[in-house]
PDB file of C-alpha atoms in Angstrom:
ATOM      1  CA  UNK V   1     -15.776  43.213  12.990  1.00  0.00           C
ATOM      2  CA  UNK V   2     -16.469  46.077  14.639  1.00  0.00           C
ATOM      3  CA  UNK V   3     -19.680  47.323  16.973  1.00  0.00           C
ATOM      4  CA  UNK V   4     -21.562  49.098  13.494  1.00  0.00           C
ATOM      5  CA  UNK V   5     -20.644  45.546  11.744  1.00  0.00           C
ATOM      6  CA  UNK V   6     -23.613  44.800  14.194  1.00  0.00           C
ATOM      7  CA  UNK V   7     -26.125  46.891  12.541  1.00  0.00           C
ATOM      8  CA  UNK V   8     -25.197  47.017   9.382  1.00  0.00           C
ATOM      9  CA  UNK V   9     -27.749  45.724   7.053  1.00  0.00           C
ATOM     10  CA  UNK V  10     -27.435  42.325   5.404  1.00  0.00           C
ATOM     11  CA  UNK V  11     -26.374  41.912   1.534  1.00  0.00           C
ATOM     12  CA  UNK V  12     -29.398  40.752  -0.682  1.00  0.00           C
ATOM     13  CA  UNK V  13     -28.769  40.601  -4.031  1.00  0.00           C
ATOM     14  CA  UNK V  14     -31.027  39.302  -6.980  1.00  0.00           C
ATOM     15  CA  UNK V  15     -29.106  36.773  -8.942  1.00  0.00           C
ATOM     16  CA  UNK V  16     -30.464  36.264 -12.718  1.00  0.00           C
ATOM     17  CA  UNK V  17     -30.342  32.186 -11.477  1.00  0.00           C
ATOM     18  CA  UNK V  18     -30.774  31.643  -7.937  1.00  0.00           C
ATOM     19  CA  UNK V  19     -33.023  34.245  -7.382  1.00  0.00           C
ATOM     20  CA  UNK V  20     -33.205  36.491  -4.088  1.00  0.00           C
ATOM     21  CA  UNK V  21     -29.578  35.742  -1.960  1.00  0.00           C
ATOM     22  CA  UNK V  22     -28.814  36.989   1.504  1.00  0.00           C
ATOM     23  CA  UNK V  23     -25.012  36.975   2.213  1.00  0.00           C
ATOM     24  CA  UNK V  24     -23.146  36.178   5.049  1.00  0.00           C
ATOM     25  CA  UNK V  25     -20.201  37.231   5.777  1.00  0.00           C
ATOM     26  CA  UNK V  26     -17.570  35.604   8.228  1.00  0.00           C
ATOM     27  CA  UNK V  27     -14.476  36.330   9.625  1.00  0.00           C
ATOM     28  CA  UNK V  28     -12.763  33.650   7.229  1.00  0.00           C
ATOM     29  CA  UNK V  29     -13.715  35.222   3.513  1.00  0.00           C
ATOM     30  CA  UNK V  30     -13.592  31.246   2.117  1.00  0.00           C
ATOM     31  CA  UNK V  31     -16.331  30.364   4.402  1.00  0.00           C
ATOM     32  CA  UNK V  32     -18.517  33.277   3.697  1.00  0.00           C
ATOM     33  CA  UNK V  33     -21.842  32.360   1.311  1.00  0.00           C
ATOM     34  CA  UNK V  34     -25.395  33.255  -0.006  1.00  0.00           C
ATOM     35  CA  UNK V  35     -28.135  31.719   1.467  1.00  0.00           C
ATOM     36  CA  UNK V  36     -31.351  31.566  -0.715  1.00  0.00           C
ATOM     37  CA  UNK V  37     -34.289  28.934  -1.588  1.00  0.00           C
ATOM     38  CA  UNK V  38     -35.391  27.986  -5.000  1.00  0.00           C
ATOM     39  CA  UNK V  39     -36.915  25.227  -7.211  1.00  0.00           C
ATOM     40  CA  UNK V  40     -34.953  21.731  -6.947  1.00  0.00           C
ATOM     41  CA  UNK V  41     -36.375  20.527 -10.941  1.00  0.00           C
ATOM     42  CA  UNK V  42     -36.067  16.627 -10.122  1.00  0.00           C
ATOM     43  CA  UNK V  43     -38.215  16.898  -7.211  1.00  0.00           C
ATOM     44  CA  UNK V  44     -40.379  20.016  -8.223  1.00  0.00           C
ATOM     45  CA  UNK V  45     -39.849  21.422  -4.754  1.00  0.00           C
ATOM     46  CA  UNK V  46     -38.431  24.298  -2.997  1.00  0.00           C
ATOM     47  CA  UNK V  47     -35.225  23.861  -1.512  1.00  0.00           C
ATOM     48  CA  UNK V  48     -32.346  25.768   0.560  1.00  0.00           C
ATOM     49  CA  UNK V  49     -29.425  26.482  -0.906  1.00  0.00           C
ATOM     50  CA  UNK V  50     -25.719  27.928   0.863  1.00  0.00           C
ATOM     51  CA  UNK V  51     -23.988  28.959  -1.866  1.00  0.00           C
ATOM     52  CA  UNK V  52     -19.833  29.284  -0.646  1.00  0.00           C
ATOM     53  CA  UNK V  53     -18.844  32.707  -2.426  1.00  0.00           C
ATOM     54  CA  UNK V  54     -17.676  36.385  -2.536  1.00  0.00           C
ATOM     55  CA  UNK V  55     -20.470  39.200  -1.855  1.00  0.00           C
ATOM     56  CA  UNK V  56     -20.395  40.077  -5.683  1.00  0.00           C
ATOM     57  CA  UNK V  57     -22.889  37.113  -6.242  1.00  0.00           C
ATOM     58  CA  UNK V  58     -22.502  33.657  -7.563  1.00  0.00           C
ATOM     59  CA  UNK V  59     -20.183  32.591 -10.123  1.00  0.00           C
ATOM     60  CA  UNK V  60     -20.975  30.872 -13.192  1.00  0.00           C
ATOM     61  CA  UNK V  61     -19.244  27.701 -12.595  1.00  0.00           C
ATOM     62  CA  UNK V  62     -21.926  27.587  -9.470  1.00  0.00           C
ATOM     63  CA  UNK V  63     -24.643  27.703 -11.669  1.00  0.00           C
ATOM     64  CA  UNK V  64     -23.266  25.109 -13.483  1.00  0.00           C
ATOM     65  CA  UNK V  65     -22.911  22.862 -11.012  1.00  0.00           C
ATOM     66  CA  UNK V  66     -26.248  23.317  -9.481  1.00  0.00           C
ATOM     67  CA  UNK V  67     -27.891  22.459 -12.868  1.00  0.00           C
ATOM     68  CA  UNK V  68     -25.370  19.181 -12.811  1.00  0.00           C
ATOM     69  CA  UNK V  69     -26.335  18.184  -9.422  1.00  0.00           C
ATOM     70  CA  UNK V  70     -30.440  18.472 -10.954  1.00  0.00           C
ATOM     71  CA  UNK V  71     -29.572  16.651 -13.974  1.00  0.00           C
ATOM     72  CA  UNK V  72     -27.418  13.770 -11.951  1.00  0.00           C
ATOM     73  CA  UNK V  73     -29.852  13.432  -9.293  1.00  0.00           C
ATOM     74  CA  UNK V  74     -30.548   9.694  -9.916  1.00  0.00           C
ATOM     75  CA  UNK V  75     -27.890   8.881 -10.092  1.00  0.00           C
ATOM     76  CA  UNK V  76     -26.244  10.560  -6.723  1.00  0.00           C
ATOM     77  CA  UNK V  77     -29.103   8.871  -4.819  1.00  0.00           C
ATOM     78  CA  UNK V  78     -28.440   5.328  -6.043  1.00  0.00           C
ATOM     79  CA  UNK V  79     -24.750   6.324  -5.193  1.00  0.00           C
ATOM     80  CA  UNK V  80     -25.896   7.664  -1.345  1.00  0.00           C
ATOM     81  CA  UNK V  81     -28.588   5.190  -0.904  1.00  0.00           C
ATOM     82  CA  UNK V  82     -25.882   2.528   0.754  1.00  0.00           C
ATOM     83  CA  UNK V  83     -24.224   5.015   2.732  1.00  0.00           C
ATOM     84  CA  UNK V  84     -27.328   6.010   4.223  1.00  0.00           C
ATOM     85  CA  UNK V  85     -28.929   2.516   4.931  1.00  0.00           C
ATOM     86  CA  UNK V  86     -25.233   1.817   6.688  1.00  0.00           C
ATOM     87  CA  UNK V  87     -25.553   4.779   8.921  1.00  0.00           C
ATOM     88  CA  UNK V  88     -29.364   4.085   9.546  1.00  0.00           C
ATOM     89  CA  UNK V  89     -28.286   0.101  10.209  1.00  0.00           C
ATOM     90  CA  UNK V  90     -26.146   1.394  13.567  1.00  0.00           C
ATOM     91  CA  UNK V  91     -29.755   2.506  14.880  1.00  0.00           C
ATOM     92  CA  UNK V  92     -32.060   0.430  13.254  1.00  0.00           C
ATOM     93  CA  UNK V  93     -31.288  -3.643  12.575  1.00  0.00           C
ATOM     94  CA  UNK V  94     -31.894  -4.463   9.147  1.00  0.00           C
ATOM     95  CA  UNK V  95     -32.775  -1.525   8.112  1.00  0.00           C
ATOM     96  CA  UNK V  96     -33.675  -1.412   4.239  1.00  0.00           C
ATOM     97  CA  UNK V  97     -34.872   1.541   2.162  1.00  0.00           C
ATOM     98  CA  UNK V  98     -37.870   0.795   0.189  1.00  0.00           C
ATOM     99  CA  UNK V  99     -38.696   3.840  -2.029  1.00  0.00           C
ATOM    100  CA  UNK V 100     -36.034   7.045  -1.619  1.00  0.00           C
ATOM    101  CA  UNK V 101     -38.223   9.491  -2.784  1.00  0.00           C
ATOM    102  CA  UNK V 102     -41.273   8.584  -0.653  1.00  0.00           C
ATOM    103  CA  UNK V 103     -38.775   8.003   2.838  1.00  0.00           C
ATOM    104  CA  UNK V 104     -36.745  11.343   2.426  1.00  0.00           C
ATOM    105  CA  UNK V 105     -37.326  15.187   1.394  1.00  0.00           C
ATOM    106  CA  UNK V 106     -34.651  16.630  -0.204  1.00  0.00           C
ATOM    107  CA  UNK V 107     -34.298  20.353   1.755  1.00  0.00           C
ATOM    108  CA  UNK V 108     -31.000  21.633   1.344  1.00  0.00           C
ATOM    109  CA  UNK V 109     -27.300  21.402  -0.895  1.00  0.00           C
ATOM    110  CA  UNK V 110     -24.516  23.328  -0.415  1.00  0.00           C
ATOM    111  CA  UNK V 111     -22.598  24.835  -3.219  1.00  0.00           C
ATOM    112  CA  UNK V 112     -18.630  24.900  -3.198  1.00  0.00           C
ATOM    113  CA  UNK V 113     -16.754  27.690  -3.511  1.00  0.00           C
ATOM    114  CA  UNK V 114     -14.454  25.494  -5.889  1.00  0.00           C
ATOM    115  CA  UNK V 115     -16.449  23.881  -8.470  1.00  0.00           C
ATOM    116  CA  UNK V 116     -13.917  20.997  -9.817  1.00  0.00           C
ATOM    117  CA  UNK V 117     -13.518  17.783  -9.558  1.00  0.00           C
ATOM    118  CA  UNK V 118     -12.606  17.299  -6.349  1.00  0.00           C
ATOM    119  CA  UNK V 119     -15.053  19.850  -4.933  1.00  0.00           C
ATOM    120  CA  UNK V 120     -16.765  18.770  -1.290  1.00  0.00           C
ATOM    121  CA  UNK V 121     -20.102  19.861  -1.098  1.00  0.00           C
ATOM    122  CA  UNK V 122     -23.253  18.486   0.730  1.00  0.00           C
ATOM    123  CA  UNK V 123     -27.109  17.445   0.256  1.00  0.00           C
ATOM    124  CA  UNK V 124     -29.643  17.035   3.259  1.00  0.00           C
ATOM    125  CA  UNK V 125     -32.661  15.402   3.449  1.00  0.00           C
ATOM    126  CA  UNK V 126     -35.190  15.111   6.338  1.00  0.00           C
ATOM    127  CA  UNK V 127     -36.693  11.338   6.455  1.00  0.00           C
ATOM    128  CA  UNK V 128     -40.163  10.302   7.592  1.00  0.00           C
ATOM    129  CA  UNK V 129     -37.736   7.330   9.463  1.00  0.00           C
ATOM    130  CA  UNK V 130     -37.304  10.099  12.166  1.00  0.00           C
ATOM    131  CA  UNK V 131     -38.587  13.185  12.070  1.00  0.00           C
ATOM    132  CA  UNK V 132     -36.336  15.135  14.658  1.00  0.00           C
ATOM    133  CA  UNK V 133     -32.838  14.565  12.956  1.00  0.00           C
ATOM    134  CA  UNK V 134     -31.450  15.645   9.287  1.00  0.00           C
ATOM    135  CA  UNK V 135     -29.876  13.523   6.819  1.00  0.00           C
ATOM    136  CA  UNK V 136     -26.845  15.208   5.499  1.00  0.00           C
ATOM    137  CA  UNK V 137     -24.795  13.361   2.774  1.00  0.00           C
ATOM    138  CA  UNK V 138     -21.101  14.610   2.144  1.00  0.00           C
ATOM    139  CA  UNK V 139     -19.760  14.046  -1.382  1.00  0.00           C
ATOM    140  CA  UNK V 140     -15.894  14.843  -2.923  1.00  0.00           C
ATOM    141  CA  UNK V 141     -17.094  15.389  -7.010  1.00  0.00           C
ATOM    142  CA  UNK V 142     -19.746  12.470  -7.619  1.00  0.00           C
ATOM    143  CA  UNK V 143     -18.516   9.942  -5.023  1.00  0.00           C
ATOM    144  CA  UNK V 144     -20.460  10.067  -1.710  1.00  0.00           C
ATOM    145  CA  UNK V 145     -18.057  10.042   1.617  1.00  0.00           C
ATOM    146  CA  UNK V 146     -19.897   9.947   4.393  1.00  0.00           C
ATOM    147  CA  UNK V 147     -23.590  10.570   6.334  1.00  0.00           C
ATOM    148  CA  UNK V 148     -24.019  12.637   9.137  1.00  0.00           C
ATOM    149  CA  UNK V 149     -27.576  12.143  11.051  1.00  0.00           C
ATOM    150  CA  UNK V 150     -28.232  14.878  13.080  1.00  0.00           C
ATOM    151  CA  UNK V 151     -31.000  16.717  15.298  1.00  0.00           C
TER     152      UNK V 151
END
Protein backbone atom coordinates (compact mmCIF):
# COMPACT_ATOMS: atom_id res chain seq x y z
CA UNK A 1 0.00 0.00 0.00
CA UNK A 2 1.41 2.89 -1.05
CA UNK A 3 1.01 6.85 0.15
CA UNK A 4 -2.05 7.48 -2.85
CA UNK A 5 -3.57 4.01 -1.39
CA UNK A 6 -4.29 6.72 1.34
CA UNK A 7 -6.53 8.82 -0.66
CA UNK A 8 -7.88 6.78 -2.86
CA UNK A 9 -11.56 6.64 -2.66
CA UNK A 10 -13.39 3.70 -1.12
CA UNK A 11 -15.27 0.93 -3.36
CA UNK A 12 -19.17 1.24 -3.09
CA UNK A 13 -20.94 -0.86 -5.12
CA UNK A 14 -24.82 -1.48 -5.36
CA UNK A 15 -25.46 -5.15 -5.04
CA UNK A 16 -29.01 -6.32 -6.59
CA UNK A 17 -29.30 -8.15 -2.75
CA UNK A 18 -27.47 -6.50 -0.12
CA UNK A 19 -27.94 -3.24 -1.25
CA UNK A 20 -25.29 -0.27 -0.96
CA UNK A 21 -21.57 -2.12 0.03
CA UNK A 22 -18.43 -0.28 0.97
CA UNK A 23 -15.29 -2.50 0.51
CA UNK A 24 -12.37 -2.86 2.38
CA UNK A 25 -9.52 -3.88 1.31
CA UNK A 26 -6.55 -5.41 3.41
CA UNK A 27 -3.25 -6.41 2.96
CA UNK A 28 -4.37 -10.22 3.18
CA UNK A 29 -6.99 -10.44 -0.02
CA UNK A 30 -8.96 -13.47 2.16
CA UNK A 31 -9.66 -11.06 4.85
CA UNK A 32 -10.82 -8.26 2.71
CA UNK A 33 -14.97 -7.69 2.76
CA UNK A 34 -18.07 -5.42 2.12
CA UNK A 35 -19.50 -3.77 4.83
CA UNK A 36 -23.22 -2.74 4.39
CA UNK A 37 -26.62 -2.70 6.58
CA UNK A 38 -29.88 -4.12 5.53
CA UNK A 39 -33.18 -5.73 6.68
CA UNK A 40 -32.64 -8.92 9.05
CA UNK A 41 -36.57 -10.55 7.92
CA UNK A 42 -36.95 -12.60 11.33
CA UNK A 43 -36.50 -9.63 13.37
CA UNK A 44 -37.79 -6.88 10.88
CA UNK A 45 -34.76 -4.78 11.75
CA UNK A 46 -31.79 -3.25 10.26
CA UNK A 47 -28.70 -4.95 10.73
CA UNK A 48 -24.77 -4.80 9.83
CA UNK A 49 -23.45 -7.04 7.73
CA UNK A 50 -19.28 -7.85 6.80
CA UNK A 51 -19.53 -9.71 3.98
CA UNK A 52 -15.71 -11.72 3.48
CA UNK A 53 -15.18 -11.26 -0.44
CA UNK A 54 -13.36 -9.99 -3.60
CA UNK A 55 -14.08 -6.18 -4.69
CA UNK A 56 -16.25 -7.54 -7.67
CA UNK A 57 -19.23 -7.84 -5.15
CA UNK A 58 -20.81 -10.70 -3.38
CA UNK A 59 -21.14 -14.07 -4.64
CA UNK A 60 -24.18 -15.98 -4.97
CA UNK A 61 -23.49 -18.68 -2.59
CA UNK A 62 -23.39 -15.47 0.00
CA UNK A 63 -26.70 -14.62 -0.77
CA UNK A 64 -27.65 -17.89 -0.18
CA UNK A 65 -26.45 -18.25 2.93
CA UNK A 66 -27.68 -15.03 4.28
CA UNK A 67 -31.28 -16.03 3.30
CA UNK A 68 -30.41 -19.57 5.26
CA UNK A 69 -29.19 -17.89 8.27
CA UNK A 70 -32.99 -15.70 8.10
CA UNK A 71 -34.86 -18.76 7.49
CA UNK A 72 -32.86 -20.89 10.40
CA UNK A 73 -32.95 -18.20 12.82
CA UNK A 74 -34.93 -20.17 15.47
CA UNK A 75 -33.40 -22.50 15.37
CA UNK A 76 -29.58 -21.05 15.71
CA UNK A 77 -30.85 -19.20 18.81
CA UNK A 78 -32.20 -22.26 20.64
CA UNK A 79 -28.75 -23.75 19.52
CA UNK A 80 -26.68 -20.40 21.06
CA UNK A 81 -29.01 -19.80 23.85
CA UNK A 82 -26.80 -22.36 26.25
CA UNK A 83 -23.63 -21.11 25.14
CA UNK A 84 -24.57 -17.75 25.99
CA UNK A 85 -26.25 -18.35 29.47
CA UNK A 86 -22.71 -20.39 30.19
CA UNK A 87 -20.63 -17.42 29.33
CA UNK A 88 -23.11 -14.98 31.13
CA UNK A 89 -23.07 -17.67 34.33
CA UNK A 90 -19.02 -16.77 34.84
CA UNK A 91 -20.39 -13.10 35.62
CA UNK A 92 -23.67 -13.52 36.78
CA UNK A 93 -24.74 -16.69 39.31
CA UNK A 94 -27.62 -18.38 38.04
CA UNK A 95 -28.07 -16.59 35.37
CA UNK A 96 -31.18 -17.76 33.18
CA UNK A 97 -32.51 -16.24 29.96
CA UNK A 98 -36.12 -15.60 30.05
CA UNK A 99 -37.26 -14.35 26.59
CA UNK A 100 -34.19 -14.10 23.75
CA UNK A 101 -35.78 -11.78 21.69
CA UNK A 102 -36.82 -9.25 24.38
CA UNK A 103 -32.96 -9.61 26.32
CA UNK A 104 -30.83 -9.24 23.04
CA UNK A 105 -30.80 -7.14 19.61
CA UNK A 106 -29.53 -8.86 16.92
CA UNK A 107 -26.94 -6.03 15.16
CA UNK A 108 -24.51 -7.70 13.16
CA UNK A 109 -23.42 -11.37 11.13
CA UNK A 110 -20.59 -11.90 9.28
CA UNK A 111 -20.61 -13.64 6.00
CA UNK A 112 -17.78 -16.25 5.03
CA UNK A 113 -15.86 -16.05 2.27
CA UNK A 114 -16.41 -19.97 1.99
CA UNK A 115 -19.95 -20.78 2.15
CA UNK A 116 -19.87 -24.77 2.96
CA UNK A 117 -20.35 -26.76 5.49
CA UNK A 118 -17.77 -26.13 7.56
CA UNK A 119 -17.84 -22.36 7.03
CA UNK A 120 -17.00 -20.11 10.44
CA UNK A 121 -18.92 -17.16 10.50
CA UNK A 122 -20.35 -14.98 13.38
CA UNK A 123 -23.68 -13.22 14.80
CA UNK A 124 -23.64 -10.34 17.51
CA UNK A 125 -26.12 -9.17 19.58
CA UNK A 126 -26.12 -6.27 22.13
CA UNK A 127 -28.19 -7.38 25.44
CA UNK A 128 -30.20 -5.11 27.73
CA UNK A 129 -28.13 -7.56 30.56
CA UNK A 130 -25.28 -4.98 29.95
CA UNK A 131 -25.36 -2.40 27.82
CA UNK A 132 -21.53 -1.56 27.35
CA UNK A 133 -20.33 -5.03 25.95
CA UNK A 134 -21.41 -7.08 22.60
CA UNK A 135 -22.51 -10.51 22.38
CA UNK A 136 -20.74 -12.20 19.59
CA UNK A 137 -21.60 -15.92 18.90
CA UNK A 138 -19.04 -17.97 16.70
CA UNK A 139 -20.54 -20.86 14.71
CA UNK A 140 -18.58 -23.72 12.27
CA UNK A 141 -21.91 -24.53 9.69
CA UNK A 142 -25.02 -24.72 12.18
CA UNK A 143 -23.20 -25.77 15.38
CA UNK A 144 -22.39 -22.83 17.73
CA UNK A 145 -18.55 -22.88 19.17
CA UNK A 146 -18.08 -20.39 21.33
CA UNK A 147 -19.25 -16.64 22.88
CA UNK A 148 -17.14 -13.84 23.07
CA UNK A 149 -18.55 -10.84 25.43
CA UNK A 150 -16.91 -7.87 24.70
CA UNK A 151 -16.90 -3.92 25.27
Amino acid sequence: MGILDIFKKPTIIEDDFFGKLRFRKTNDSENSYFEGKGLFGPTGKEIEFIIKGKESGPELKQKEFYNWVQENYRELITRLTPLVEEEFGNWKESFKIKNFDKEFKLVGITIPRHCKTTMEWDISFDTIHDENHQVTVDFIGKEPQGVLIDG
